[in-house]
Amino acid sequence: MKNESVIYISAHQIPADPKEIPPVRARFIDFLLSLGIDDKEKEGWKLTFTEAVNNAIEHGSGDDPKKSIAVRWWSTEQSVWLETQDEGKGPEPEKTKNPSLPEDPLSEGGRGLFIIHNFSDNFVHWRNEDGYIARIGKSYPRLNNVIPQNTEMDAILDELSDCYESLSLYDRMAETLIEDERVDRFIASSLDIFMDARDYDAICIEMRKPGESPEFGWVAELRSHAAFGNLNEALWKNLEEQESISWHAETQSPSFSDAEQFSTGGVVPIYVNDKVVSLIAAAYKSKDMRIRSNDLRNLRALADIIGIALSRAVMQREQDEKKRLATEMNIATKLQHQLLPIDKKPPEIPGYDLFIRSISALEIAGDFVEVRQNSSGEYLGCIIDVMGKGVSAAILAGIFRSQFLAFSERGGKLVTFLEGANKALETQLGDATMFITAFAFKLNTSSHELSYVAAGHPPALLFRKGQKTEQLLSKGPPIGLFNEMEYAEETIRLNPMDRMLIVTDGLYEWSTNATNIYGWDAMVQWFENRRSDAPEDFWHDFYEMIVQSRTTQCIEQEDDETILILTRNPE
């Protein structure tokens, strides 16, 4: 050191912990600014300070926070000096003579010494009984009017500074993630790291639509360093196109509603499944500061990490939902097989031919059909269509069938059965938008009288030899909608060769093409043309027509398809 009088000196004793570097470095930078050091020189000193102190912590003290290092700086009339002292032995002599930049940019060896040698014009170091001392100096003709002496070197130092800061930033983030695998705490710690590394005045994460996605709730609850307010929708859309937005008070207003106090800032989006759901914004209050491209790159890296975490949360939610639905479907299938006689063969009715087919569009059927003989020897039949899916539909059908079984045991009128079932279901359903359409009948095989009651169900078709088709209409609304309902019971007599046919809406509400459905009238006409066919042939030909239409359109079955055909045999 030249024989100059010391103008200012500052000394600090700090633990050997990298977290202690930023506050002490900030005081050193304030010292440089008080001397009139310009931005480029300041950045060079900032990088040099970080390397020198970090070497003392890492190599001299082995990252042991129980040990301490000394950091001193001072100025003379024409020089700035920085000195570190640790308890170690210092680097090997051959490494300090002609240090070079390592070929591997991630390698630690030699980079610090290379930066210090190239930036300073005076670097001396020695060992004494207390440890290792490194002293770094740089001369300036006039400290209050510093002029950069090497433009090319300044550019190199700027680039090295950016690269080093990014590497250091990611290294600290990786350590944080290893220490705590919880994503929310990792992101919160990363925001703190960014604040320390770049000396931002503010950094925060903003959600595009807070509260819309529950799995993103933890992001909205992260501790922010200040708040910027809302970003209007037009700027949100700009983020999708531009990948970043930055502002400076000299050229434009802040992008956020409450960011007037910040003179300059930058924003990067956070993507989840190619959709912008959030953003990270950082800003300075000072007009002299600028958001640089390296700031945006670093923020972009953090945004990508958060985006991956959010995407995983979305995938987990979808997987959980699929598991829930699979479990519900399994429960419903077992429940329905226990409660409803899906595979049960219809009974043999003396003097009659009974044909039943029911094909479900899903594992859980919304249709239910059953015919059984009561204690009086009469045959009770019922076909229903439950408006609903899954467990709830299976339970609803099960409740109805329990009512049907009880009715078949105790006997009585059909209207009494349907009115009782309606009241029970309406009470249990409450405000749920579910209901049942039903067609129930009772057949006396001695008198051949058939009584029926219909509740919102498609008409049954009655084919009599030599006569027009009759439609047995519903006289009341579906079951489960209104508490107090009265249904009408009608009685007809079946003659030899008469045929009654009952369907659910799946047999006529199927697509013939992209815009049209088959329809009720078309189905009735087809049935009339084939009214005398054997039930097996009748069903086979009609259903084959449906299957061919689905195959041509490459679509799945759209609804349950159920048919009941009751034919009185000839005498």
Coordinates of C-alpha atoms in Angstrom, one line a residue:
M1 CA 0.0 0.0 0.0
K2 CA 1.3 3.4 -0.9
N3 CA 2.2 5.7 1.9
E4 CA -1.2 7.5 1.9
S5 CA -3.2 8.7 4.9
V6 CA -6.3 6.7 5.7
I7 CA -9.4 8.7 5.3
Y8 CA -12.0 6.1 6.4
I9 CA -11.8 2.7 8.0
S10 CA -14.6 0.2 9.0
A11 CA -14.1 -3.2 10.7
H12 CA -16.6 -6.0 11.3
Q13 CA -16.4 -9.4 12.9
I14 CA -19.0 -11.8 11.6
P15 CA -19.8 -15.6 11.9
A16 CA -18.5 -17.8 9.1
D17 CA -22.0 -18.1 7.6
P18 CA -22.8 -17.1 3.9
K19 CA -26.1 -15.6 5.2
E20 CA -24.1 -12.9 7.0
I21 CA -22.6 -11.6 3.7
P22 CA -25.5 -9.5 2.3
P23 CA -25.9 -7.0 5.2
V24 CA -22.2 -6.4 5.5
R25 CA -21.8 -6.1 1.8
A26 CA -24.6 -3.5 1.7
R27 CA -22.6 -1.4 4.2
F28 CA -19.5 -1.8 2.0
I29 CA -21.5 -0.7 -1.1
D30 CA -22.8 2.4 0.8
F31 CA -19.2 3.2 1.6
L32 CA -18.3 3.0 -2.1
L33 CA -21.2 5.2 -3.1
S34 CA -20.1 7.8 -0.6
L35 CA -16.8 8.0 -2.4
G36 CA -18.4 8.6 -5.8
I37 CA -17.7 5.1 -7.2
D38 CA -19.9 4.7 -10.3
D39 CA -22.3 1.8 -11.0
K40 CA -19.9 -0.3 -13.0
E41 CA -17.1 -0.1 -10.5
K42 CA -19.6 -0.7 -7.7
E43 CA -20.7 -4.0 -9.4
G44 CA -17.1 -5.0 -9.7
W45 CA -16.4 -4.4 -6.0
K46 CA -19.7 -6.1 -5.1
L47 CA -18.5 -9.3 -6.9
T48 CA -15.0 -9.0 -5.5
F49 CA -16.4 -8.5 -1.9
T50 CA -18.6 -11.6 -2.3
E51 CA -15.8 -13.8 -3.6
A52 CA -13.3 -12.6 -1.0
V53 CA -15.6 -13.0 2.0
N54 CA -17.1 -16.3 0.7
N55 CA -13.5 -17.7 0.3
A56 CA -12.8 -16.8 3.9
I57 CA -16.0 -18.5 5.1
E58 CA -15.8 -21.6 2.9
H59 CA -12.1 -22.3 2.6
G60 CA -10.7 -20.5 5.6
S61 CA -13.4 -21.5 8.1
G62 CA -14.9 -24.6 6.5
D63 CA -18.5 -23.1 6.7
D64 CA -18.4 -23.4 10.4
P65 CA -20.7 -20.7 11.9
K66 CA -19.0 -21.1 15.3
K67 CA -15.9 -19.6 13.8
S68 CA -15.6 -16.0 12.8
I69 CA -13.9 -13.9 10.2
A70 CA -12.9 -10.2 10.1
V71 CA -13.9 -7.9 7.3
R72 CA -12.3 -4.4 7.0
W73 CA -12.3 -1.7 4.4
W74 CA -10.9 1.8 4.2
S75 CA -10.0 4.5 1.7
T76 CA -7.0 6.7 1.1
E77 CA -6.8 9.7 -1.1
Q78 CA -6.5 7.6 -4.3
S79 CA -7.3 4.0 -3.3
V80 CA -10.0 1.7 -1.9
W81 CA -9.0 -1.2 0.2
L82 CA -10.8 -4.4 1.3
E83 CA -9.3 -6.9 3.7
T84 CA -10.5 -10.3 5.1
Q85 CA -9.0 -12.4 7.8
D86 CA -9.9 -16.0 8.7
E87 CA -8.5 -18.8 10.8
G88 CA -7.3 -20.9 7.9
K89 CA -4.0 -21.4 6.0
G90 CA -5.1 -19.8 2.8
P91 CA -4.8 -21.2 -0.8
E92 CA -1.8 -23.1 -2.1
P93 CA 0.9 -20.7 -3.3
E94 CA 0.8 -22.0 -6.9
K95 CA -3.0 -21.2 -7.1
T96 CA -2.3 -17.5 -6.3
K97 CA 0.5 -16.8 -8.7
N98 CA -1.4 -16.9 -12.0
P99 CA -5.1 -17.8 -11.3
S100 CA -7.3 -18.7 -14.3
L101 CA -11.0 -19.1 -14.9
P102 CA -11.9 -22.8 -14.6
E103 CA -13.2 -24.5 -17.8
D104 CA -16.3 -25.8 -15.9
P105 CA -18.5 -22.8 -15.1
L106 CA -20.0 -24.7 -12.1
S107 CA -16.6 -25.4 -10.7
E108 CA -15.6 -23.6 -7.5
G109 CA -11.8 -23.9 -7.9
G110 CA -9.9 -20.7 -8.9
R111 CA -12.9 -18.5 -10.0
G112 CA -12.7 -16.2 -6.9
L113 CA -9.0 -15.6 -7.2
F114 CA -9.3 -15.0 -11.0
I115 CA -12.0 -12.4 -10.4
I116 CA -10.0 -10.7 -7.6
H117 CA -6.8 -10.6 -9.7
N118 CA -8.5 -9.2 -12.8
F119 CA -10.5 -6.5 -10.9
S120 CA -7.9 -5.2 -8.5
D121 CA -4.6 -3.7 -9.2
N122 CA -3.1 -4.6 -5.8
F123 CA -3.6 -8.0 -4.1
V124 CA -1.5 -9.1 -1.3
H125 CA -2.0 -11.9 1.2
W126 CA 0.0 -13.6 4.0
R127 CA -0.3 -16.0 6.9
N128 CA 0.5 -15.2 10.5
E129 CA -0.1 -16.9 13.8
D130 CA -3.8 -15.8 13.8
G131 CA -4.6 -17.1 10.4
Y132 CA -4.8 -15.9 6.8
I133 CA -5.2 -12.3 5.6
A134 CA -6.1 -11.2 2.1
R135 CA -5.9 -7.5 1.2
I136 CA -7.4 -6.2 -2.1
G137 CA -6.8 -2.6 -3.4
K138 CA -7.7 -0.5 -6.4
S139 CA -6.5 2.9 -7.2
Y140 CA -8.5 5.8 -8.5
P141 CA -7.1 9.2 -9.7
R142 CA -9.8 11.1 -7.9
L143 CA -12.2 9.2 -5.7
N144 CA -15.0 11.8 -6.2
N145 CA -14.9 11.5 -10.0
V146 CA -14.1 7.9 -10.8
I147 CA -13.7 7.0 -14.5
P148 CA -13.7 3.4 -15.6
Q149 CA -10.2 2.5 -16.8
N150 CA -10.9 -0.6 -18.8
T151 CA -14.2 -0.8 -20.7
E152 CA -13.6 -4.3 -22.0
M153 CA -12.7 -5.6 -18.5
D154 CA -15.8 -3.8 -17.1
A155 CA -18.0 -5.7 -19.6
I156 CA -16.4 -9.0 -18.7
L157 CA -16.8 -8.3 -15.0
D158 CA -20.5 -7.4 -15.5
E159 CA -21.1 -10.7 -17.3
L160 CA -19.1 -12.7 -14.7
S161 CA -21.0 -10.9 -12.0
D162 CA -24.4 -11.8 -13.5
C163 CA -23.3 -15.4 -14.0
Y164 CA -21.9 -15.7 -10.6
E165 CA -24.9 -14.2 -8.9
S166 CA -27.2 -16.5 -10.8
L167 CA -25.2 -19.6 -9.9
S168 CA -25.0 -18.5 -6.3
L169 CA -28.7 -17.8 -6.3
Y170 CA -29.6 -21.3 -7.6
D171 CA -27.1 -22.9 -5.3
R172 CA -28.7 -21.4 -2.3
M173 CA -32.2 -22.3 -3.6
A174 CA -31.1 -25.9 -4.1
E175 CA -29.8 -26.0 -0.5
T176 CA -33.1 -24.6 0.8
L177 CA -35.1 -27.2 -1.2
I178 CA -32.9 -30.1 0.2
E179 CA -33.3 -28.8 3.7
D180 CA -37.1 -28.5 3.5
E181 CA -39.0 -30.4 0.8
R182 CA -42.3 -28.5 1.5
V183 CA -42.8 -26.4 -1.6
D184 CA -44.5 -23.5 0.1
R185 CA -41.6 -23.0 2.5
F186 CA -39.1 -23.4 -0.2
I187 CA -40.8 -20.7 -2.3
A188 CA -41.0 -18.3 0.7
S189 CA -37.3 -18.9 1.4
S190 CA -36.5 -18.3 -2.3
L191 CA -38.1 -14.9 -2.2
D192 CA -35.9 -14.0 0.8
I193 CA -32.9 -15.2 -1.2
F194 CA -33.8 -13.1 -4.2
M195 CA -34.2 -10.0 -1.9
D196 CA -30.8 -10.5 -0.5
A197 CA -29.1 -11.3 -3.8
R198 CA -30.4 -8.3 -5.8
D199 CA -31.2 -5.8 -3.1
Y200 CA -34.7 -5.4 -4.3
D201 CA -37.1 -3.1 -2.4
A202 CA -40.0 -5.4 -3.1
I203 CA -40.8 -8.9 -4.5
C204 CA -44.1 -10.7 -4.4
I205 CA -46.3 -13.3 -6.1
E206 CA -49.7 -12.4 -7.3
M207 CA -52.5 -14.8 -8.3
R208 CA -54.5 -14.1 -11.5
K209 CA -57.8 -15.2 -10.0
P210 CA -57.4 -15.7 -6.2
G211 CA -59.6 -18.4 -4.7
E212 CA -60.5 -20.0 -8.0
S213 CA -58.3 -23.1 -7.6
P214 CA -58.1 -24.4 -4.0
E215 CA -54.8 -26.2 -4.7
F216 CA -53.2 -22.8 -5.4
G217 CA -54.3 -21.4 -2.0
W218 CA -50.8 -21.7 -0.4
V219 CA -49.4 -19.3 -3.1
A220 CA -51.8 -16.5 -2.1
E221 CA -50.8 -17.0 1.5
L222 CA -47.0 -16.6 0.9
R223 CA -45.3 -13.8 2.8
S224 CA -44.6 -11.1 0.3
H225 CA -42.0 -8.3 0.5
A226 CA -44.4 -5.4 -0.1
A227 CA -47.4 -5.6 -2.5
F228 CA -48.0 -4.2 -5.9
G229 CA -51.8 -4.4 -6.1
N230 CA -53.8 -5.6 -9.1
L231 CA -52.8 -6.2 -12.7
N232 CA -55.5 -5.5 -15.2
E233 CA -56.7 -8.3 -17.5
A234 CA -55.2 -6.7 -20.6
L235 CA -51.7 -6.8 -19.0
W236 CA -52.3 -10.4 -17.9
K237 CA -52.9 -11.2 -21.6
N238 CA -49.8 -9.3 -22.6
L239 CA -47.8 -11.6 -20.2
E240 CA -49.0 -14.6 -22.2
E241 CA -47.5 -13.1 -25.4
Q242 CA -44.4 -11.2 -24.1
E243 CA -43.2 -13.5 -21.3
S244 CA -42.3 -10.5 -19.2
I245 CA -43.3 -6.8 -18.5
S246 CA -41.0 -4.2 -17.1
W247 CA -41.4 -0.5 -16.3
H248 CA -39.5 2.6 -15.3
A249 CA -40.8 5.8 -14.1
E250 CA -39.0 7.8 -16.7
T251 CA -40.8 6.1 -19.6
Q252 CA -44.0 4.6 -18.2
S253 CA -46.3 4.2 -15.2
P254 CA -46.2 1.1 -13.0
S255 CA -48.2 -1.9 -14.3
F256 CA -49.9 -2.5 -11.0
S257 CA -52.6 -0.5 -9.3
D258 CA -50.6 0.2 -6.0
A259 CA -47.0 0.4 -7.3
E260 CA -46.5 4.2 -7.6
Q261 CA -43.8 4.1 -4.9
F262 CA -41.7 1.8 -7.0
S263 CA -39.9 3.6 -9.8
T264 CA -38.8 0.5 -11.7
G265 CA -39.8 -3.1 -11.8
G266 CA -40.3 -6.3 -13.7
V267 CA -42.8 -9.1 -14.0
V268 CA -42.7 -12.7 -15.3
P269 CA -45.7 -15.1 -15.6
I270 CA -46.2 -18.4 -13.9
Y271 CA -47.7 -21.1 -16.2
V272 CA -49.8 -24.1 -15.3
N273 CA -50.7 -26.3 -18.3
D274 CA -49.9 -23.5 -20.8
K275 CA -52.1 -21.1 -18.9
V276 CA -50.9 -18.0 -17.0
V277 CA -52.3 -18.4 -13.4
S278 CA -49.9 -16.2 -11.4
L279 CA -46.8 -13.9 -11.6
I280 CA -43.7 -12.9 -9.8
A281 CA -42.9 -9.2 -9.7
A282 CA -39.8 -7.4 -8.3
A283 CA -39.1 -3.7 -8.0
Y284 CA -36.9 -0.9 -6.8
K285 CA -37.8 2.5 -5.4
S286 CA -34.8 4.3 -6.6
K287 CA -34.9 5.9 -10.1
D288 CA -31.2 5.1 -10.5
M289 CA -31.8 1.3 -10.4
R290 CA -32.8 -0.8 -13.4
I291 CA -34.4 -4.2 -13.9
R292 CA -31.9 -6.0 -16.0
S293 CA -32.3 -9.0 -18.3
N294 CA -30.5 -11.2 -15.7
D295 CA -33.1 -10.2 -13.2
L296 CA -35.9 -11.4 -15.5
R297 CA -34.0 -14.6 -16.2
N298 CA -33.6 -15.4 -12.5
L299 CA -37.3 -14.6 -11.8
R300 CA -38.2 -16.7 -14.8
A301 CA -36.3 -19.7 -13.3
L302 CA -38.2 -19.3 -10.0
A303 CA -41.5 -18.9 -11.9
D304 CA -40.8 -22.2 -13.7
I305 CA -40.2 -24.0 -10.4
I306 CA -43.5 -22.6 -9.0
G307 CA -45.3 -23.5 -12.2
I308 CA -44.1 -27.1 -11.9
A309 CA -45.2 -27.3 -8.2
L310 CA -48.6 -26.0 -9.1
S311 CA -48.9 -28.3 -12.1
R312 CA -48.1 -31.2 -9.8
A313 CA -50.8 -30.0 -7.4
V314 CA -53.4 -30.0 -10.3
M315 CA -52.3 -33.5 -11.4
Q316 CA -52.6 -34.7 -7.8
R317 CA -56.1 -33.2 -7.6
E318 CA -57.2 -34.9 -10.8
Q319 CA -55.7 -38.2 -9.7
D320 CA -57.5 -37.9 -6.4
E321 CA -60.8 -37.1 -8.2
K322 CA -60.3 -40.1 -10.5
K323 CA -59.7 -42.3 -7.4
R324 CA -62.8 -40.9 -5.7
L325 CA -64.9 -41.6 -8.8
A326 CA -63.5 -45.1 -9.2
T327 CA -64.3 -45.8 -5.6
E328 CA -67.8 -44.4 -5.9
M329 CA -68.4 -46.4 -9.1
N330 CA -67.2 -49.6 -7.4
I331 CA -69.5 -48.9 -4.4
A332 CA -72.4 -48.1 -6.6
T333 CA -71.9 -51.2 -8.7
K334 CA -71.8 -53.5 -5.7
L335 CA -74.8 -51.6 -4.2
Q336 CA -76.8 -51.9 -7.4
H337 CA -76.1 -55.6 -7.8
Q338 CA -77.2 -56.2 -4.2
L339 CA -80.4 -54.1 -4.4
L340 CA -81.5 -54.5 -8.0
P341 CA -82.1 -57.8 -9.9
I342 CA -80.2 -56.7 -13.0
D343 CA -79.4 -60.3 -14.1
K344 CA -82.5 -61.9 -12.8
K345 CA -84.6 -63.9 -15.4
P346 CA -88.2 -62.8 -15.7
P347 CA -90.8 -65.2 -14.3
E348 CA -92.9 -67.6 -16.4
I349 CA -96.4 -66.2 -16.7
P350 CA -99.1 -68.8 -17.7
G351 CA -100.7 -67.9 -21.0
Y352 CA -98.2 -65.0 -21.7
D353 CA -94.8 -64.4 -23.2
L354 CA -92.7 -61.9 -21.2
F355 CA -89.5 -60.5 -22.8
I356 CA -87.1 -58.1 -21.0
R357 CA -83.8 -56.5 -22.0
S358 CA -81.9 -53.8 -20.2
I359 CA -78.5 -52.6 -21.5
S360 CA -76.6 -50.0 -19.3
A361 CA -74.5 -47.3 -20.8
L362 CA -72.3 -47.4 -17.8
E363 CA -71.4 -49.8 -15.0
I364 CA -74.2 -48.2 -13.0
A365 CA -77.6 -48.5 -14.6
G366 CA -80.2 -45.7 -14.4
D367 CA -82.9 -48.0 -15.6
F368 CA -84.6 -50.7 -13.6
V369 CA -87.2 -53.3 -14.6
E370 CA -88.7 -56.1 -12.7
V371 CA -91.8 -58.4 -12.8
R372 CA -92.8 -60.6 -9.8
Q373 CA -95.8 -62.6 -8.6
N374 CA -97.5 -61.5 -5.4
S375 CA -99.2 -63.6 -2.7
S376 CA -102.6 -63.3 -4.5
G377 CA -101.2 -64.9 -7.7
E378 CA -101.2 -61.6 -9.6
Y379 CA -98.1 -60.4 -11.5
L380 CA -96.7 -57.0 -10.7
G381 CA -94.4 -55.2 -13.1
C382 CA -92.5 -52.0 -13.0
I383 CA -90.0 -50.2 -15.3
I384 CA -88.3 -47.0 -14.1
D385 CA -85.7 -44.5 -15.3
V386 CA -83.7 -42.8 -12.6
M387 CA -82.6 -39.2 -13.5
G388 CA -79.1 -39.3 -12.0
K389 CA -75.8 -41.1 -12.0
G390 CA -73.4 -43.0 -9.7
V391 CA -74.0 -43.9 -6.1
S392 CA -76.9 -41.5 -5.7
A393 CA -78.8 -43.0 -8.6
A394 CA -78.2 -46.5 -7.3
I395 CA -79.4 -45.6 -3.8
L396 CA -82.5 -43.9 -5.3
A397 CA -83.4 -47.0 -7.4
G398 CA -82.8 -49.2 -4.3
I399 CA -85.2 -47.1 -2.2
F400 CA -87.8 -47.4 -5.0
R401 CA -87.3 -51.2 -5.2
S402 CA -87.7 -51.6 -1.5
Q403 CA -91.1 -49.9 -1.8
F404 CA -91.9 -52.1 -4.7
L405 CA -91.1 -55.3 -2.8
A406 CA -93.1 -54.2 0.2
F407 CA -96.1 -53.5 -2.0
S408 CA -95.8 -56.9 -3.7
E409 CA -96.0 -58.5 -0.2
R410 CA -98.8 -56.5 1.3
G411 CA -100.9 -56.0 -1.8
G412 CA -103.2 -53.1 -2.5
K413 CA -103.7 -50.6 -5.2
L414 CA -101.0 -49.4 -7.7
V415 CA -101.8 -45.7 -7.0
T416 CA -101.3 -46.3 -3.3
F417 CA -97.9 -47.8 -4.0
L418 CA -96.8 -45.0 -6.4
E419 CA -98.1 -42.2 -4.1
G420 CA -96.4 -43.7 -1.1
A421 CA -93.1 -44.1 -3.0
N422 CA -93.4 -40.5 -4.3
K423 CA -93.8 -39.1 -0.8
A424 CA -91.0 -41.2 0.7
L425 CA -88.5 -40.2 -2.1
E426 CA -89.5 -36.5 -2.1
T427 CA -88.9 -36.3 1.6
Q428 CA -85.5 -37.9 1.4
L429 CA -84.4 -36.1 -1.7
G430 CA -85.2 -32.6 -0.3
D431 CA -83.8 -30.0 -2.8
A432 CA -81.8 -32.5 -4.8
T433 CA -82.7 -32.3 -8.5
M434 CA -83.3 -36.0 -8.9
F435 CA -86.5 -37.9 -9.8
I436 CA -87.8 -41.2 -11.2
T437 CA -90.1 -41.9 -14.1
A438 CA -92.1 -45.1 -13.7
F439 CA -94.7 -47.3 -15.3
A440 CA -96.2 -49.9 -13.0
F441 CA -98.8 -52.6 -13.8
K442 CA -100.7 -55.5 -12.3
L443 CA -101.8 -58.4 -14.4
N444 CA -104.6 -60.9 -13.4
T445 CA -104.0 -64.0 -15.5
S446 CA -107.5 -65.3 -14.8
S447 CA -109.5 -62.3 -16.0
H448 CA -106.7 -61.0 -18.2
E449 CA -107.2 -57.5 -16.8
L450 CA -104.2 -55.3 -16.6
S451 CA -104.2 -52.2 -14.3
Y452 CA -101.5 -49.6 -14.8
V453 CA -100.2 -46.3 -13.3
A454 CA -97.6 -44.1 -15.0
A455 CA -95.6 -41.3 -13.5
G456 CA -93.9 -39.1 -16.1
H457 CA -92.8 -42.1 -18.1
P458 CA -93.0 -42.5 -21.9
P459 CA -96.3 -44.0 -23.0
A460 CA -96.6 -47.8 -23.1
L461 CA -97.7 -49.0 -26.6
L462 CA -100.6 -51.4 -26.9
F463 CA -100.9 -53.4 -30.2
R464 CA -104.2 -55.1 -30.9
K465 CA -104.8 -57.2 -33.9
G466 CA -106.4 -55.2 -36.7
Q467 CA -106.5 -52.0 -34.6
K468 CA -104.5 -48.8 -34.4
T469 CA -101.7 -48.6 -31.8
E470 CA -102.9 -47.3 -28.4
Q471 CA -100.6 -45.2 -26.2
L472 CA -101.1 -45.7 -22.5
L473 CA -100.2 -42.2 -21.2
S474 CA -98.9 -41.0 -17.9
K475 CA -101.4 -39.2 -15.7
G476 CA -99.0 -37.6 -13.3
P477 CA -95.4 -36.1 -13.0
P478 CA -92.3 -38.1 -12.1
I479 CA -91.8 -39.5 -8.6
G480 CA -89.8 -37.4 -6.1
L481 CA -90.7 -33.9 -7.4
F482 CA -93.8 -33.0 -5.3
N483 CA -94.8 -34.2 -1.9
E484 CA -98.6 -34.5 -2.3
M485 CA -99.5 -36.1 -5.6
E486 CA -102.5 -38.2 -6.7
Y487 CA -102.0 -40.6 -9.6
A488 CA -104.7 -42.2 -11.7
E489 CA -105.1 -46.0 -12.2
E490 CA -106.4 -47.3 -15.5
T491 CA -107.5 -50.9 -16.4
I492 CA -107.6 -52.6 -19.8
R493 CA -108.3 -56.2 -20.9
L494 CA -105.7 -58.1 -22.9
N495 CA -107.1 -60.3 -25.7
P496 CA -105.3 -63.2 -27.3
M497 CA -102.3 -61.9 -29.4
D498 CA -102.5 -58.4 -27.8
R499 CA -99.0 -57.0 -27.0
M500 CA -98.0 -54.3 -24.6
L501 CA -94.6 -52.7 -25.0
I502 CA -92.8 -50.4 -22.5
V503 CA -89.5 -48.6 -23.1
T504 CA -87.2 -46.0 -21.5
D505 CA -86.1 -42.9 -23.4
G506 CA -82.7 -44.5 -24.4
L507 CA -84.5 -46.4 -27.2
Y508 CA -85.6 -43.3 -29.1
E509 CA -83.2 -40.5 -27.9
W510 CA -80.1 -41.9 -29.7
S511 CA -78.1 -40.0 -32.3
T512 CA -78.6 -40.8 -36.0
N513 CA -76.0 -38.2 -37.0
A514 CA -74.2 -35.2 -35.5
T515 CA -77.4 -33.1 -35.4
N516 CA -80.4 -35.4 -35.2
I517 CA -81.9 -38.0 -32.9
Y518 CA -84.0 -41.0 -33.9
G519 CA -87.1 -39.7 -32.0
W520 CA -90.3 -41.1 -30.6
D521 CA -92.4 -41.1 -33.8
A522 CA -89.8 -43.0 -35.8
M523 CA -89.5 -45.6 -33.1
V524 CA -93.3 -46.1 -32.9
Q525 CA -93.6 -46.4 -36.6
W526 CA -90.8 -49.1 -36.7
F527 CA -92.5 -51.0 -33.9
E528 CA -95.9 -50.9 -35.7
N529 CA -94.3 -52.3 -38.9
R530 CA -92.8 -55.2 -36.9
R531 CA -95.6 -55.6 -34.3
S532 CA -96.2 -59.3 -35.1
D533 CA -92.5 -60.4 -34.9
A534 CA -91.2 -62.7 -32.3
P535 CA -89.9 -60.7 -29.4
E536 CA -86.3 -62.0 -29.8
D537 CA -86.3 -61.1 -33.5
F538 CA -88.0 -57.8 -32.9
W539 CA -85.4 -56.7 -30.4
H540 CA -82.4 -58.1 -32.3
D541 CA -83.3 -56.1 -35.5
F542 CA -84.1 -52.9 -33.7
Y543 CA -81.0 -52.9 -31.5
E544 CA -78.8 -53.8 -34.4
M545 CA -80.0 -50.6 -36.1
I546 CA -78.9 -48.6 -33.0
V547 CA -75.4 -50.3 -32.8
Q548 CA -74.8 -49.7 -36.5
S549 CA -75.5 -46.0 -36.1
R550 CA -73.1 -45.7 -33.2
T551 CA -70.4 -47.6 -35.1
T552 CA -70.8 -45.3 -38.1
Q553 CA -70.5 -42.2 -35.9
C554 CA -67.7 -43.7 -33.7
I555 CA -69.6 -42.8 -30.5
E556 CA -70.3 -44.6 -27.3
Q557 CA -73.7 -45.6 -26.0
E558 CA -75.4 -42.5 -24.7
D559 CA -78.1 -43.7 -22.3
D560 CA -79.5 -46.9 -20.8
E561 CA -81.7 -48.9 -23.1
T562 CA -84.6 -50.9 -21.6
I563 CA -87.6 -52.7 -23.1
L564 CA -90.4 -54.9 -21.7
I565 CA -92.7 -56.8 -24.1
L566 CA -95.8 -58.6 -22.7
T567 CA -97.7 -60.7 -25.2
R568 CA -100.9 -62.7 -24.5
N569 CA -100.5 -66.1 -26.3
P570 CA -103.2 -67.3 -28.6
E571 CA -105.8 -69.6 -27.1

